[in-house]
Coordinates of C-alpha atoms in Angstrom, one line a residue:
M16 CA 29.3 4.7 -0.5
T17 CA 28.2 2.4 2.3
Y18 CA 24.8 2.6 3.9
R19 CA 26.4 4.0 7.1
E20 CA 28.1 6.7 5.0
V21 CA 24.9 7.7 3.2
Y22 CA 22.8 7.7 6.4
G23 CA 25.4 9.5 8.4
G24 CA 25.7 12.1 5.6
W25 CA 22.0 12.8 5.9
L26 CA 22.2 13.0 9.7
E27 CA 25.0 15.5 9.6
H28 CA 23.7 17.7 6.8
P29 CA 20.0 16.9 6.3
Q30 CA 19.1 20.0 4.3
A31 CA 22.0 19.7 2.0
F32 CA 21.2 16.0 1.5
W33 CA 17.7 16.6 0.3
Q34 CA 18.8 19.6 -1.8
T35 CA 21.1 17.3 -3.6
Q36 CA 18.3 14.8 -4.2
A37 CA 16.1 17.6 -5.6
K38 CA 18.7 18.2 -8.3
S39 CA 17.8 14.9 -9.9
L40 CA 14.4 16.3 -11.0
A41 CA 13.6 18.9 -13.7
W42 CA 12.0 21.8 -11.9
Y43 CA 10.4 24.8 -13.5
K44 CA 11.7 26.8 -10.5
F45 CA 14.4 25.1 -8.4
P46 CA 13.8 25.5 -4.7
T47 CA 16.1 27.7 -2.6
I48 CA 14.2 26.8 0.7
T49 CA 14.6 23.2 1.5
Q50 CA 12.5 22.6 4.6
Q51 CA 10.3 24.6 7.0
A52 CA 7.3 24.2 9.2
D53 CA 3.9 25.5 8.2
E54 CA 1.4 27.4 10.3
H55 CA 0.1 24.1 11.8
G56 CA 3.6 22.9 12.6
A57 CA 3.7 20.3 9.8
D58 CA 7.0 19.7 8.0
R59 CA 7.0 21.1 4.4
W60 CA 9.7 20.7 1.8
F61 CA 11.0 22.8 -1.1
T62 CA 8.4 25.5 -0.3
D63 CA 9.4 28.0 -3.0
G64 CA 10.0 25.4 -5.8
E65 CA 7.7 24.9 -8.8
L66 CA 7.3 21.7 -10.9
N67 CA 4.7 19.4 -12.4
T68 CA 4.6 15.7 -11.5
C69 CA 3.1 14.6 -14.8
Y70 CA 5.8 16.4 -16.7
L71 CA 8.4 14.5 -14.6
A72 CA 6.7 11.2 -15.3
L73 CA 6.2 11.6 -19.1
D74 CA 7.2 14.7 -21.0
Y75 CA 10.7 14.9 -19.5
H76 CA 11.6 11.4 -20.8
I77 CA 10.2 12.2 -24.2
E78 CA 12.4 15.3 -24.3
Q79 CA 15.4 13.1 -23.4
G80 CA 14.8 11.0 -26.5
R81 CA 13.0 8.1 -24.8
G82 CA 9.5 8.7 -26.2
D83 CA 9.4 5.3 -27.9
D84 CA 10.5 3.4 -24.8
T85 CA 7.8 1.4 -23.0
A86 CA 6.3 3.3 -20.1
L87 CA 3.4 1.1 -19.0
I88 CA 2.4 -2.5 -19.6
Y89 CA -1.3 -3.4 -18.9
D90 CA -1.6 -7.2 -18.2
S91 CA -5.1 -8.5 -17.4
P92 CA -5.7 -12.2 -17.0
A93 CA -9.0 -11.2 -15.4
L94 CA -10.3 -9.7 -18.7
G95 CA -8.8 -12.5 -20.7
M96 CA -10.6 -15.1 -18.6
Q97 CA -13.9 -13.2 -19.1
L98 CA -13.4 -13.2 -22.8
G99 CA -12.4 -16.9 -22.9
R100 CA -8.8 -16.1 -24.0
N101 CA -5.3 -15.5 -22.9
P102 CA -4.4 -12.5 -20.8
V103 CA -5.1 -9.1 -22.5
I104 CA -1.9 -7.2 -22.8
K105 CA -1.4 -3.7 -24.0
R106 CA 1.8 -1.6 -24.0
Y107 CA 2.2 2.2 -24.0
S108 CA 5.3 4.1 -24.9
F109 CA 6.1 7.3 -23.0
K110 CA 4.8 9.2 -26.0
E111 CA 1.6 7.2 -26.3
L112 CA 0.9 7.5 -22.6
R113 CA 1.7 11.2 -22.7
D114 CA -0.7 11.7 -25.6
E115 CA -3.5 9.8 -23.8
V116 CA -2.9 11.7 -20.6
A117 CA -2.8 15.1 -22.3
K118 CA -6.1 14.5 -24.1
T119 CA -7.7 13.2 -20.9
A120 CA -6.5 16.4 -19.1
G121 CA -8.1 18.3 -22.0
M122 CA -11.4 16.4 -21.4
L123 CA -11.4 17.5 -17.8
A124 CA -10.5 21.1 -18.7
N125 CA -13.4 21.2 -21.1
L126 CA -15.7 20.6 -18.1
G127 CA -14.1 23.5 -16.2
V128 CA -11.9 21.4 -14.0
Q129 CA -8.8 23.5 -13.0
K130 CA -5.9 23.7 -10.6
G131 CA -6.9 23.1 -7.0
D132 CA -10.2 21.3 -7.8
R133 CA -10.7 17.8 -6.6
V134 CA -11.5 14.8 -8.8
I135 CA -12.5 11.4 -7.4
I136 CA -11.3 8.3 -9.4
Y137 CA -13.4 5.2 -8.8
M138 CA -12.0 2.7 -11.3
P139 CA -10.8 -0.8 -11.8
M140 CA -7.2 -1.7 -12.7
I141 CA -7.3 -0.6 -16.3
P142 CA -4.9 1.9 -18.0
E143 CA -7.5 4.6 -17.8
A144 CA -7.1 4.7 -14.0
A145 CA -3.4 5.6 -14.2
I146 CA -4.1 7.9 -17.1
A147 CA -6.8 9.7 -15.0
M148 CA -4.3 10.2 -12.1
L149 CA -1.6 11.6 -14.4
A150 CA -4.2 13.8 -16.2
C151 CA -5.1 15.4 -12.9
A152 CA -1.5 15.9 -12.0
R153 CA -1.0 17.5 -15.4
L154 CA -3.6 20.1 -14.6
G155 CA -2.6 20.7 -11.0
V156 CA -5.9 19.1 -10.0
I157 CA -6.1 17.1 -6.7
H158 CA -7.1 13.5 -7.3
S159 CA -8.5 11.1 -4.7
V160 CA -8.6 7.5 -5.9
V161 CA -11.2 5.3 -4.2
F162 CA -10.7 1.6 -4.5
G163 CA -12.9 0.3 -7.4
G164 CA -15.9 -1.6 -6.1
F165 CA -15.9 0.0 -2.6
A166 CA -19.3 0.0 -1.0
S167 CA -21.5 2.9 -1.7
H168 CA -21.5 4.3 1.8
E169 CA -17.7 4.4 1.9
L170 CA -17.6 6.1 -1.4
A171 CA -20.2 8.6 -0.2
V172 CA -18.1 9.4 2.8
R173 CA -15.1 10.2 0.6
I174 CA -17.3 12.3 -1.8
E175 CA -18.6 14.2 1.2
D176 CA -15.1 15.0 2.5
A177 CA -13.2 15.7 -0.7
E178 CA -16.1 17.5 -2.5
P179 CA -15.0 16.7 -6.0
K180 CA -16.0 18.7 -9.0
V181 CA -16.0 15.6 -11.2
I182 CA -15.9 11.8 -10.7
L183 CA -14.2 9.5 -13.1
S184 CA -15.4 5.9 -13.1
A185 CA -16.0 2.9 -15.3
S186 CA -19.0 0.6 -16.1
C187 CA -17.5 -2.4 -14.2
G188 CA -14.6 -4.1 -12.6
I189 CA -13.6 -7.8 -12.4
E190 CA -13.1 -9.8 -9.2
L191 CA -11.8 -13.3 -10.3
S192 CA -14.8 -14.8 -12.2
K193 CA -17.3 -12.1 -11.3
V194 CA -18.0 -8.9 -13.1
I195 CA -18.9 -6.1 -10.7
P196 CA -21.0 -3.2 -12.1
Y197 CA -19.7 0.0 -10.7
K198 CA -22.4 2.5 -11.8
P199 CA -25.1 1.3 -9.4
L200 CA -22.6 1.7 -6.5
L201 CA -21.6 5.2 -7.7
D202 CA -25.3 6.2 -8.1
A203 CA -26.1 5.1 -4.6
A204 CA -23.1 6.9 -3.2
L205 CA -24.1 10.1 -4.9
E206 CA -27.7 9.7 -3.7
E207 CA -26.4 9.4 -0.1
S208 CA -23.9 12.3 -0.3
S209 CA -25.0 15.8 0.3
H210 CA -22.3 17.0 -2.0
K211 CA -23.4 17.0 -5.6
V212 CA -20.8 16.7 -8.3
E213 CA -21.1 18.5 -11.6
H214 CA -20.3 15.5 -13.8
C215 CA -19.5 11.8 -13.7
I216 CA -17.5 10.6 -16.7
I217 CA -18.0 6.9 -17.3
F218 CA -15.6 4.6 -19.2
Q219 CA -17.7 1.9 -20.8
R220 CA -15.9 -1.5 -20.8
S221 CA -17.8 -2.5 -23.9
E222 CA -16.1 -5.9 -24.2
L223 CA -17.7 -7.0 -20.9
K224 CA -21.2 -6.2 -22.1
V225 CA -22.0 -4.3 -18.9
K226 CA -23.6 -1.0 -20.0
A227 CA -23.7 1.7 -17.4
E228 CA -27.1 3.5 -17.1
M229 CA -26.4 7.2 -17.6
Q230 CA -28.2 10.1 -15.9
A231 CA -28.9 12.9 -18.4
G232 CA -27.1 16.1 -17.7
R233 CA -24.8 14.7 -15.1
D234 CA -23.3 11.5 -16.6
L235 CA -21.0 11.7 -19.7
D236 CA -19.5 9.0 -21.8
W237 CA -15.7 8.9 -21.4
Q238 CA -14.9 7.9 -25.0
S239 CA -17.3 10.6 -26.5
E240 CA -15.9 13.3 -24.3
L241 CA -12.3 12.3 -25.0
A242 CA -13.0 12.5 -28.8
K243 CA -14.0 16.1 -28.4
A244 CA -10.9 17.1 -26.3
Q245 CA -7.6 18.7 -27.3
P246 CA -4.4 17.8 -25.6
V247 CA -3.2 20.3 -23.0
G248 CA 0.2 21.0 -21.5
C249 CA 1.4 20.9 -17.9
T250 CA 0.4 23.4 -15.3
P251 CA 3.2 24.5 -13.0
V252 CA 2.3 24.0 -9.3
K253 CA 4.1 24.8 -6.1
A254 CA 6.0 22.0 -4.4
T255 CA 3.7 22.3 -1.5
D256 CA 0.5 22.2 -3.5
P257 CA -1.4 18.9 -3.0
L258 CA -1.0 16.2 -5.6
Y259 CA -3.6 13.8 -4.1
I260 CA -5.8 12.9 -1.1
L261 CA -5.8 9.2 -0.1
Y262 CA -8.1 8.0 2.6
T263 CA -6.9 5.6 5.2
S264 CA -8.8 4.0 8.1
G265 CA -9.0 5.9 11.4
T266 CA -9.7 4.8 14.9
T267 CA -12.9 6.9 15.0
G268 CA -14.3 5.0 12.0
K269 CA -14.2 8.1 9.8
P270 CA -11.4 7.8 7.2
K271 CA -8.5 10.2 7.3
G272 CA -7.7 12.0 4.1
I273 CA -3.9 11.9 3.9
V274 CA -2.6 14.8 1.8
R275 CA 0.4 14.3 -0.4
D276 CA 2.3 17.3 -1.9
N277 CA 3.9 17.5 -5.3
G278 CA 7.5 18.4 -4.6
G279 CA 8.6 16.3 -1.6
H280 CA 6.7 13.4 -3.1
A281 CA 8.5 13.5 -6.4
V282 CA 12.0 13.9 -4.8
A283 CA 11.5 11.1 -2.3
L284 CA 10.0 8.6 -4.8
R285 CA 12.7 9.3 -7.3
Y286 CA 15.3 8.7 -4.6
S287 CA 13.5 5.6 -3.2
M288 CA 13.7 3.8 -6.6
E289 CA 17.4 4.2 -6.4
I290 CA 18.2 3.4 -2.7
V291 CA 15.4 1.0 -1.8
Y292 CA 14.8 -0.9 -5.1
G293 CA 18.1 -0.4 -7.0
M294 CA 16.2 0.4 -10.2
K295 CA 17.6 2.1 -13.3
P296 CA 15.8 3.8 -16.2
G297 CA 14.5 1.3 -18.8
E298 CA 14.2 -1.6 -16.3
V299 CA 10.8 -3.2 -15.6
F300 CA 9.3 -2.7 -12.1
W301 CA 6.1 -4.5 -11.0
A302 CA 4.2 -3.5 -7.9
A303 CA 1.4 -6.1 -7.7
S304 CA -1.0 -3.9 -5.9
D305 CA -4.0 -1.6 -6.8
V306 CA -4.0 2.1 -7.7
G307 CA -6.6 2.4 -4.9
W308 CA -3.9 1.9 -2.3
V309 CA -0.8 3.9 -1.5
V310 CA 1.5 1.2 -3.1
G311 CA -0.4 1.8 -6.4
H312 CA 0.0 5.5 -6.1
S313 CA 3.7 5.4 -5.3
Y314 CA 5.0 2.4 -7.2
I315 CA 2.6 1.5 -10.0
V316 CA 2.1 5.1 -11.2
Y317 CA 4.5 7.8 -10.0
A318 CA 7.9 6.4 -8.8
P319 CA 8.6 4.1 -11.8
L320 CA 7.6 6.7 -14.4
I321 CA 9.4 9.6 -12.7
S322 CA 12.5 7.3 -12.7
G323 CA 12.1 6.4 -16.3
C324 CA 11.3 2.7 -15.6
T325 CA 8.6 0.5 -17.2
T326 CA 5.8 -0.2 -14.9
V327 CA 3.3 -3.1 -14.9
L328 CA -0.4 -2.6 -14.2
Y329 CA -1.9 -6.0 -13.4
E330 CA -5.6 -6.8 -13.3
G331 CA -5.8 -10.2 -11.7
K332 CA -4.9 -12.1 -8.5
P333 CA -1.9 -14.1 -7.4
V334 CA -4.0 -17.3 -7.7
K335 CA -6.9 -18.4 -9.8
S336 CA -5.8 -16.1 -12.6
P337 CA -5.9 -18.8 -13.8
D338 CA -3.7 -20.6 -11.3
A339 CA -0.9 -20.2 -8.7
G340 CA 1.6 -19.6 -11.5
A341 CA 0.1 -16.2 -12.5
F342 CA 2.9 -14.1 -10.9
W343 CA 5.6 -16.3 -12.5
R344 CA 4.1 -15.8 -15.9
V345 CA 4.0 -12.0 -15.6
I346 CA 7.6 -11.9 -14.5
A347 CA 8.8 -14.1 -17.3
E348 CA 6.7 -12.5 -20.1
H349 CA 7.6 -8.9 -19.3
K350 CA 11.1 -9.4 -18.0
V351 CA 10.4 -7.9 -14.6
R352 CA 13.5 -7.0 -12.7
A353 CA 12.0 -6.3 -9.3
L354 CA 8.7 -7.4 -7.9
F355 CA 6.9 -5.6 -5.0
T356 CA 3.9 -7.3 -3.3
A357 CA 2.4 -8.2 0.0
P358 CA 3.3 -11.4 1.9
T359 CA -0.4 -12.4 1.7
A360 CA 0.0 -12.8 -2.1
F361 CA 2.7 -15.5 -1.7
R362 CA 1.0 -17.1 1.2
A363 CA -1.9 -17.7 -1.2
V364 CA 0.5 -19.1 -3.8
K365 CA 2.2 -21.3 -1.2
K366 CA -1.1 -22.6 -0.1
E367 CA -2.2 -23.7 -3.6
D368 CA 1.2 -24.8 -4.9
P369 CA 3.4 -25.6 -1.8
E370 CA 6.1 -27.2 -3.9
A371 CA 6.1 -24.3 -6.5
T372 CA 5.8 -26.8 -9.3
L373 CA 4.2 -24.1 -11.5
L374 CA 7.4 -22.0 -11.3
K375 CA 9.2 -24.6 -13.4
N376 CA 7.0 -23.6 -16.4
H377 CA 8.5 -20.0 -16.5
D378 CA 11.9 -18.4 -17.0
I379 CA 12.1 -15.8 -14.3
S380 CA 15.8 -15.2 -14.7
S381 CA 15.1 -11.4 -15.3
L382 CA 14.0 -11.1 -11.7
K383 CA 16.8 -10.0 -9.3
C384 CA 14.9 -9.4 -6.1
I385 CA 11.5 -9.5 -4.4
F386 CA 10.2 -6.8 -2.0
M387 CA 7.5 -7.3 0.6
A388 CA 5.4 -4.7 2.5
G389 CA 1.9 -4.0 3.5
E390 CA 2.1 -6.3 6.5
R391 CA 4.9 -8.0 8.4
L392 CA 6.8 -10.6 6.4
D393 CA 6.5 -13.7 8.5
P394 CA 9.6 -15.9 8.5
P395 CA 7.9 -19.0 7.1
T396 CA 6.8 -17.1 4.0
Y397 CA 10.2 -15.5 3.7
E398 CA 11.9 -18.8 4.0
W399 CA 9.6 -20.6 1.5
L400 CA 9.9 -17.8 -1.1
S401 CA 13.7 -17.5 -0.7
Q402 CA 14.0 -21.3 -1.2
V403 CA 11.8 -21.7 -4.3
T404 CA 13.2 -18.7 -6.1
A405 CA 16.8 -18.6 -4.8
L406 CA 16.5 -14.8 -4.8
P407 CA 16.9 -12.2 -2.1
V408 CA 13.5 -11.4 -0.5
Y409 CA 13.5 -8.0 1.2
D410 CA 11.0 -6.9 3.8
H411 CA 10.5 -3.2 4.0
W412 CA 8.1 -1.2 6.2
W413 CA 6.2 2.0 5.4
Q414 CA 2.7 3.5 5.6
T415 CA 0.1 5.4 3.7
E416 CA 1.2 8.4 5.7
T417 CA 4.8 8.3 4.6
G418 CA 4.4 7.3 0.9
W419 CA 7.7 5.4 0.8
A420 CA 9.8 3.1 3.0
I421 CA 10.6 4.1 6.6
C422 CA 12.9 1.1 6.9
A423 CA 14.3 -1.1 4.1
N424 CA 17.3 -3.0 3.0
P425 CA 19.3 -0.4 1.0
V426 CA 19.6 -2.5 -2.2
G427 CA 20.7 0.5 -4.3
V428 CA 23.6 1.3 -2.0
E429 CA 24.8 -1.7 -0.1
P430 CA 22.5 -4.7 0.5
A431 CA 22.7 -5.8 4.1
K432 CA 22.4 -9.3 5.4
I433 CA 18.8 -10.3 5.7
K434 CA 17.3 -11.1 9.1
A435 CA 14.0 -12.8 8.8
G436 CA 11.3 -10.7 10.5
S437 CA 13.2 -7.4 10.2
A438 CA 12.7 -4.5 7.8
T439 CA 16.4 -3.8 8.2
Y440 CA 17.6 -0.2 8.5
P441 CA 15.9 3.3 8.6
M442 CA 16.2 5.1 5.3
P443 CA 17.8 8.6 5.1
G444 CA 15.3 11.1 6.4
F445 CA 13.8 8.8 9.0
D446 CA 15.3 9.1 12.4
V447 CA 13.5 6.1 14.0
R448 CA 13.3 5.9 17.8
I449 CA 11.8 3.3 20.1
L450 CA 10.0 5.0 22.9
R451 CA 8.6 3.8 26.2
E452 CA 5.2 4.9 27.4
D453 CA 6.7 7.8 29.3
G454 CA 8.6 9.0 26.2
S455 CA 12.0 7.8 27.2
E456 CA 14.1 5.8 24.8
A457 CA 14.0 2.0 25.0
E458 CA 17.1 -0.1 25.4
V459 CA 18.4 -2.4 22.7
N460 CA 15.9 -5.4 22.1
E461 CA 13.3 -3.7 24.3
Q462 CA 9.9 -3.4 22.7
G463 CA 8.2 0.0 22.6
Y464 CA 6.4 2.5 20.4
V465 CA 8.1 2.9 17.0
T466 CA 8.3 6.7 16.3
V467 CA 10.1 9.0 13.9
K468 CA 11.9 12.1 15.2
R469 CA 10.8 15.2 13.4
P470 CA 11.2 16.8 10.9
L471 CA 9.6 14.1 8.7
P472 CA 11.3 13.6 5.4
P473 CA 9.9 14.6 1.9
S474 CA 6.7 12.8 0.8
C475 CA 5.3 12.3 4.3
L476 CA 1.8 13.5 4.9
A477 CA 1.4 17.3 4.9
T478 CA -1.9 17.2 6.9
V479 CA -5.3 15.5 7.1
W480 CA -7.5 17.0 4.5
R481 CA -9.4 20.0 6.0
N482 CA -8.6 18.7 9.5
P483 CA -5.1 19.8 10.8
E484 CA -6.3 19.1 14.4
R485 CA -6.9 15.5 13.6
F486 CA -3.5 15.4 11.9
Y487 CA -1.9 16.6 15.2
D488 CA -4.0 14.5 17.5
S489 CA -3.5 11.3 15.5
Y490 CA 0.2 11.5 14.8
M491 CA 2.0 14.2 16.8
S492 CA 0.4 14.6 20.2
Q493 CA 1.4 11.5 22.2
F494 CA 5.2 12.1 21.9
P495 CA 5.8 15.8 21.2
G496 CA 8.6 16.2 18.6
Y497 CA 7.9 12.7 17.2
Y498 CA 5.6 11.1 14.7
L499 CA 3.7 8.2 16.1
T500 CA 3.6 5.3 13.6
G501 CA 1.1 3.3 15.6
D502 CA 3.4 0.3 15.4
G503 CA 5.3 -1.4 18.1
G504 CA 8.8 -3.0 17.8
Y505 CA 12.4 -2.9 18.7
K506 CA 16.0 -2.5 17.4
D507 CA 18.6 -5.2 17.9
E508 CA 22.3 -4.8 18.6
E509 CA 23.1 -4.1 14.9
G510 CA 20.4 -1.5 14.5
Y511 CA 17.9 -3.7 12.6
L512 CA 14.3 -2.7 13.2
F513 CA 11.7 -5.4 14.0
V514 CA 8.2 -4.2 13.6
M515 CA 6.0 -6.5 15.6
G516 CA 2.5 -5.1 14.8
R517 CA 0.2 -2.4 15.8
V518 CA 0.6 -1.2 19.4
D519 CA -2.9 -2.4 20.2
D520 CA -1.9 -5.9 18.9
V521 CA 0.2 -6.4 22.0
I522 CA -1.3 -9.0 24.3
N523 CA -1.1 -8.3 28.0
V524 CA -1.2 -11.6 29.8
A525 CA -1.1 -11.4 33.5
G526 CA 0.9 -8.1 33.3
H527 CA 3.3 -9.4 30.7
R528 CA 3.4 -7.8 27.3
L529 CA 3.6 -10.4 24.5
S530 CA 3.7 -9.8 20.8
T531 CA 1.2 -11.3 18.4
G532 CA 3.9 -11.1 15.7
E533 CA 6.2 -13.4 17.7
M534 CA 3.5 -16.0 18.3
E535 CA 2.3 -15.8 14.7
E536 CA 5.9 -16.6 13.6
I537 CA 5.7 -19.8 15.6
V538 CA 2.2 -20.8 14.5
G539 CA 3.0 -20.0 10.9
A540 CA 6.0 -22.3 11.0
H541 CA 3.9 -25.4 11.6
Q542 CA 4.0 -27.6 8.5
A543 CA 0.2 -27.7 8.2
V544 CA -0.4 -24.0 8.5
A545 CA -0.9 -21.8 5.5
E546 CA -1.6 -18.5 7.4
C547 CA -2.7 -17.5 10.8
A548 CA -3.7 -14.7 13.1
V549 CA -3.1 -14.6 16.9
I550 CA -5.5 -12.4 18.8
A551 CA -6.0 -11.4 22.5
V552 CA -9.2 -12.9 23.9
P553 CA -10.6 -11.7 27.3
D554 CA -9.8 -13.9 30.3
N555 CA -11.1 -13.4 33.8
L556 CA -7.9 -14.5 35.4
K557 CA -5.1 -13.2 33.2
G558 CA -6.8 -10.3 31.5
H559 CA -6.2 -11.7 28.1
V560 CA -4.9 -14.9 26.6
P561 CA -3.8 -15.6 23.0
V562 CA -5.9 -17.6 20.6
G563 CA -4.8 -18.6 17.2
L564 CA -7.0 -18.6 14.1
V565 CA -5.5 -20.9 11.5
V566 CA -6.0 -21.7 7.8
L567 CA -4.6 -25.0 6.8
K568 CA -2.6 -25.8 3.7
D569 CA -4.5 -27.6 0.9
G570 CA -4.3 -31.3 1.6
A571 CA -3.3 -30.9 5.2
A572 CA -5.2 -33.3 7.5
I573 CA -5.0 -32.6 11.2
A574 CA -7.6 -32.4 13.9
E575 CA -8.1 -29.1 15.7
D576 CA -7.2 -30.5 19.1
A577 CA -4.1 -32.2 17.8
L578 CA -3.0 -29.0 16.0
H579 CA -3.5 -27.0 19.1
T580 CA -1.5 -29.4 21.2
E581 CA 1.4 -29.2 18.8
L582 CA 1.3 -25.4 18.5
N583 CA 1.0 -25.0 22.3
Q584 CA 4.1 -27.1 22.7
M585 CA 6.0 -25.0 20.1
I586 CA 5.0 -21.7 21.7
R587 CA 5.9 -23.0 25.2
K588 CA 9.2 -24.1 23.9
T589 CA 10.0 -20.8 22.2
I590 CA 8.3 -18.2 24.5
G591 CA 7.6 -20.2 27.6
P592 CA 4.5 -21.1 29.7
I593 CA 4.0 -17.4 30.3
A594 CA 2.4 -17.2 26.8
C595 CA -0.6 -19.1 28.0
Y596 CA -1.6 -20.0 24.4
Q597 CA -5.3 -20.8 25.0
Q598 CA -6.9 -22.3 21.9
T599 CA -6.5 -22.9 18.2
L600 CA -9.5 -22.5 15.8
I601 CA -9.2 -23.9 12.3
V602 CA -11.1 -21.6 9.9
Q603 CA -11.5 -21.7 6.1
R604 CA -10.2 -18.1 5.6
L605 CA -9.2 -15.0 7.5
P606 CA -10.9 -11.6 7.2
K607 CA -8.6 -9.2 5.3
T608 CA -8.5 -5.8 3.7
R609 CA -8.3 -5.7 -0.1
S610 CA -4.6 -4.9 0.3
G611 CA -4.1 -8.2 2.3
K612 CA -3.9 -7.0 5.9
I613 CA -5.6 -9.3 8.4
L614 CA -8.3 -7.5 10.4
R615 CA -6.9 -8.4 13.8
R616 CA -8.7 -5.5 15.6
T617 CA -12.1 -6.6 14.3
L618 CA -11.3 -10.2 15.3
R619 CA -10.4 -9.0 18.8
Q620 CA -13.7 -7.1 19.1
M621 CA -15.6 -10.2 17.9
S622 CA -13.9 -12.4 20.4
A623 CA -14.8 -10.0 23.2
K624 CA -18.4 -9.8 22.0
E625 CA -17.9 -6.0 21.5
T626 CA -19.8 -4.0 19.0
Y627 CA -17.7 -3.6 15.8
A628 CA -18.1 -1.9 12.5
V629 CA -17.6 -3.8 9.3
P630 CA -14.4 -2.1 8.0
S631 CA -14.8 -0.3 4.7
T632 CA -11.6 -1.9 3.4
I633 CA -12.7 -5.5 4.0
D634 CA -12.2 -7.9 1.0
D635 CA -15.4 -9.9 1.7
P636 CA -17.8 -9.1 4.6
L637 CA -19.2 -12.6 4.6
I638 CA -16.0 -13.9 6.1
L639 CA -16.9 -12.1 9.4
T640 CA -20.2 -14.0 9.5
E641 CA -18.3 -17.3 9.1
I642 CA -15.8 -16.3 11.8
A643 CA -18.5 -15.2 14.2
E644 CA -20.1 -18.6 13.9
V645 CA -16.8 -20.3 14.6
M646 CA -16.3 -18.1 17.7
E647 CA -19.8 -18.6 18.9
T648 CA -19.7 -22.4 18.7
R649 CA -16.0 -23.3 19.4
L650 CA -14.3 -20.4 21.2
S651 CA -13.8 -21.1 24.9
L652 CA -14.1 -17.9 26.9
S653 CA -13.6 -17.7 30.7

């Protein structure tokens, strides 16, 4: 079938479409009710169905005779470098992984953890993190993964909100050459939080010689508790029971606890591996992310395993692990078929190895396609990666709230021609509309608010944990009947969606709305530029004017004034004098979240000399100090 036939079939018979997709899973009780709204008006799926997500990911494949097939590959150049050796690699078959998960679930059950309880997982990228997630799912326990190494206050906020019975953690994590002790961060968070957990179970990474200090009565040794546990089976849960809570940043500063259910999540992720990524059972899928983010939840742990694929769990960076050839090594060594990462990863590779000379050392013939998400795939990065790999590079767009792609190139059905800067087409289930401020639909090529007409498809957020009012206010109130994505963009004549950035990233220059995304495309295309951010800076005459913050490629030698002159000419030629491109600032690095998103809102606040909070997701807070000094000394404000 063609994409148009598949998408049209969903539009015509949406309930029947998703009922058909549900049949690809092994339910304990197959649902007869496909979709209905709950008491808060949220869209819920397969409401009378019963299943278990861990069973789908592990036990089912063993029952199908695939117990000895590889389920998970742990690859850690970070640990290898700490030990002065090659990357540490460990493989788990479906049976081996199921046995570890079943015993870990038994360990939790021995502590009285049961269906509906919450468990916070605060761990580095080690197999035990994925095992912990699956163990919770096995028991019907709601897990909430907090990015390993998050600051104590941010962890405390999540403990306060989720009220976990138990916290699973580790003695330490690794950030490039540094070993980061986790236990002091966890202890400080527990001291700050008014919610007191019953137990913390700590996995001691003995090879790193970082011994976590244990508090008697509360803290337990993971390995000792696991040795006392017996494996347990899967607990049936309702399709609408929560699988996990994942916190995402909110405009109020307090994180929003996105609630994901079991049934809709499993159905959508299984389908997405087929239509979005074109994966088949037994093939190797690598999402180069972290289990602390939604990509790690969906495409390191759940979707590949539910689909019977092998998944790669990578503890390292795209560069300095040990070099810019790290990704190529992993692909070659594990015969990865599809790679999913953020554009920032390959911008880092491009910066350190612009000619991709390290690629020549590795056979990546197993790789058939590369997928990008997490931020907009800028055309220069797309063009570079396409050129050096000679592979299709697909942008796709989704959010923590949706759990899978809103728009993508339907590789598993009918790959469409690639348009640089576009996430291609809406996936079945997502009726994407571009709306004006007044709620009317925008014309072709007219920018507006990107929304999704309800009902939202399976896997989308059910609510905000313990705060349905915030769920409605944040996502549903501005345009009744539509989910507000918070992004701006447009559709072209062929129905391709172009997401141009958050709606508050639009620069209003003398009454003209200009996109930062469009300007960043131009700035990023300069031969000396590795990466960039264009922000709106206050201007007494025009309201705001755009200013570019630029990181140069290694070895690039150009003065700031000369670079600005060239960039200004490029922008004037492409957009016109109306852009009023004000200034270019060369910086050593840009402030980013750990998932690679540039903190544009924080940069805008800094440029306007507004009070700003250091975001909890920032990779390195010291970068803000560096940027503040640059703005103080070199930014021209009128």
